[in-house]
Amino acid sequence: MTKDRLMAYTFVALAILAVVTAVIWWPITQNGWSLGLTLLINCAIAVLTSVVLDALLAVVMKEKGPINTLSASVFGMIVALSYSLGMPAMAMTEVLPLVAPEAFAYVAIISSVGLIIFKKLQGLLGRKYVNPAAAAKLIVFLPLLHTVLIPSDHISYIPTLAAPLNYDGLTSFASYVQSCFANPSLLMEGSINLPPSPSDVFWTLLVNKYHGWPGGASSIAVIIIGLCLFIVARRYIKWRITLSYLVATAVMSLIMTGVYGGDAVLRLAFHLFLGSSIFLAFFMATDPATTPLTHRGQLIFGVGLAVLTVLIQLIFGVGLAVLTVLIQTYMNFLGGSILALVIMNLASPMLDKIGLPQPTETKVEKKLPKAKTFEAVKAYPCMRCGVCITACSQNLSPILIKEAYDRNNIEAVKALRADLCNGCGNCTFVCPARIDVRNSILRAKGALRAVKS
Ligand code: SF4
Ligand code: SF4
């Protein structure tokens, strides 16, 4: 596996998801624009902006190595697929830029901010601390905070999550879900049942939502496409984060049902299949650069992300009724999970220390991926996939040793037991960025020996 191939697989998965949503949304027209067409234009704008800026900055910053075209394209697709589109039927007047043509400008701005500040400049710090697409969206929409203080959008009602969720009546949570996410044309015609039945709500949440993150419009499509990607690139994708996130979200929603009462399955389906939740679980929370290296760290990351996401939604659901509506409008637009993701990203350097394998003096046979031949391939900066740690035959943490050695921190090199390296080369063999990790570790070992003598 190479980084290019991993990025190519991810790009294809995201492109299929974009096409699925565009087809579902195509007949819906808002502001004179087909919603499906708006999404495809957004994808084109975000990908082009990211690729062109990335290439330009690589020249300006005199970067060595190949240009990250595929990585920039994946970033652009994530920006477009996590940009909320579509006005729910209950919105009275549009305030937030949910439809074309304003959406085009905002997608271009988020792509530019994300690429320049959170991909390139953040990369100069030696590692990326926050997910570029999530952080850029938070920053770009901060100036729009004032619009929720004088809202003309979503003024009909937004039910709080800090209450029983049920199906009874036009003001029930189930009716809210349908008013917000069901086909707006059919809602206007009155051909959608209100209050809805459980199967109506499940169909909306699981199969097609017409408002919110386009990447999560069809939860079932995200699950199928995401699982295919995970199977193809299983060693390199941090699927443990997705798994622990989904399990912890389910547990949190059951706890909330225990506290507030109401229909447990309705709450479970809402938390799991909200577009921002399901898309983030499969395609944003697994970003290798901003998530923990170790398996245990990844499990904790997923659980923390789920707990924070549900708590953020809950915190904004408690308090003054007016404040509830205002803040929920804003947070639902951003997706509370984005804030939770950035917080957990910042905790990743700490989680990297949890669950590191214990170095051993006895060589351990590791199962390595099959490879036909060694090809001449391009080397990229480390993408922090953590696979060299899993593959090391002495249970060392090669990437951490390399980072310590690059910083000239011989004490850390010693503590990480670089002296045990046997030069087997497993770490270099599995590295998708094609870094000669073994060589770095052997040099670190040599430096350690020189200090001792
Ligand atoms: S060469 Fe790499 S994988 Fe092999 S023992 Fe050294 S650090 Fe571990
Ligand atoms: S050095 Fe290790 S963590 Fe970095 S890309 Fe290579 S295998 Fe992944």
mmCIF file of N, CA and C and ligand atoms in Angstrom, residues 293 381-389 399 402 427 430-435 437, ligand 2:
data_model
loop_
_atom_site.group_PDB
_atom_site.id
_atom_site.type_symbol
_atom_site.label_atom_id
_atom_site.label_comp_id
_atom_site.label_asym_id
_atom_site.label_seq_id
_atom_site.Cartn_x
_atom_site.Cartn_y
_atom_site.Cartn_z
ATOM 1 N N LEU A 293 -1.947 7.126 17.347
ATOM 2 C CA LEU A 293 -1.184 6.091 16.638
ATOM 3 C C LEU A 293 -1.536 4.683 17.133
ATOM 4 N N PRO A 381 5.851 12.834 3.447
ATOM 5 C CA PRO A 381 6.023 12.958 4.903
ATOM 6 C C PRO A 381 5.156 11.911 5.617
ATOM 7 N N CYS A 382 5.509 11.592 6.850
ATOM 8 C CA CYS A 382 4.762 10.582 7.622
ATOM 9 C C CYS A 382 3.288 10.979 7.719
ATOM 10 N N MET A 383 2.404 10.010 7.501
ATOM 11 C CA MET A 383 0.968 10.315 7.615
ATOM 12 C C MET A 383 0.400 9.812 8.939
ATOM 13 N N ARG A 384 1.246 9.327 9.839
ATOM 14 C CA ARG A 384 0.865 8.891 11.181
ATOM 15 C C ARG A 384 -0.203 7.784 11.176
ATOM 16 N N CYS A 385 -0.004 6.820 10.289
ATOM 17 C CA CYS A 385 -0.947 5.702 10.261
ATOM 18 C C CYS A 385 -0.686 4.729 11.416
ATOM 19 N N GLY A 386 0.535 4.715 11.948
ATOM 20 C CA GLY A 386 0.853 3.842 13.077
ATOM 21 C C GLY A 386 1.154 2.405 12.685
ATOM 22 N N VAL A 387 1.193 2.099 11.379
ATOM 23 C CA VAL A 387 1.372 0.704 10.962
ATOM 24 C C VAL A 387 2.785 0.197 11.270
ATOM 25 N N CYS A 388 3.784 1.103 11.266
ATOM 26 C CA CYS A 388 5.147 0.658 11.601
ATOM 27 C C CYS A 388 5.208 0.147 13.042
ATOM 28 N N ILE A 389 4.364 0.692 13.905
ATOM 29 C CA ILE A 389 4.342 0.244 15.307
ATOM 30 C C ILE A 389 3.795 -1.190 15.366
ATOM 31 N N ILE A 399 8.017 5.082 14.579
ATOM 32 C CA ILE A 399 7.743 6.480 14.209
ATOM 33 C C ILE A 399 8.096 7.425 15.356
ATOM 34 N N LYS A 402 11.850 7.733 15.466
ATOM 35 C CA LYS A 402 12.309 8.594 14.361
ATOM 36 C C LYS A 402 12.071 10.073 14.697
ATOM 37 N N CYS A 427 9.371 -2.109 9.357
ATOM 38 C CA CYS A 427 8.775 -0.762 9.430
ATOM 39 C C CYS A 427 8.843 -0.066 8.061
ATOM 40 N N VAL A 430 6.285 -1.766 5.486
ATOM 41 C CA VAL A 430 4.837 -1.482 5.559
ATOM 42 C C VAL A 430 4.513 0.000 5.391
ATOM 43 N N CYS A 431 5.508 0.865 5.433
ATOM 44 C CA CYS A 431 5.203 2.306 5.464
ATOM 45 C C CYS A 431 4.556 2.799 4.160
ATOM 46 N N PRO A 432 3.322 3.284 4.223
ATOM 47 C CA PRO A 432 2.664 3.738 2.993
ATOM 48 C C PRO A 432 3.254 5.035 2.442
ATOM 49 N N ALA A 433 3.941 5.791 3.329
ATOM 50 C CA ALA A 433 4.553 7.040 2.855
ATOM 51 C C ALA A 433 5.928 6.774 2.241
ATOM 52 N N ARG A 434 6.324 5.490 2.243
ATOM 53 C CA ARG A 434 7.604 5.050 1.663
ATOM 54 C C ARG A 434 8.824 5.744 2.301
ATOM 55 N N ILE A 435 8.738 5.910 3.617
ATOM 56 C CA ILE A 435 9.859 6.497 4.358
ATOM 57 C C ILE A 435 10.805 5.348 4.729
ATOM 58 N N VAL A 437 12.155 4.098 7.287
ATOM 59 C CA VAL A 437 12.092 4.214 8.752
ATOM 60 C C VAL A 437 13.253 3.438 9.381
HETATM 61 S S1 SF4 B 2 6.485 6.191 9.419
HETATM 62 FE FE1 SF4 B 2 5.063 4.765 10.417
HETATM 63 S S2 SF4 B 2 3.348 6.078 11.051
HETATM 64 FE FE2 SF4 B 2 4.522 7.229 9.509
HETATM 65 S S3 SF4 B 2 3.528 6.759 7.562
HETATM 66 FE FE3 SF4 B 2 5.212 5.308 7.800
HETATM 67 S S4 SF4 B 2 4.253 3.502 8.763
HETATM 68 FE FE4 SF4 B 2 2.829 5.217 9.016
#
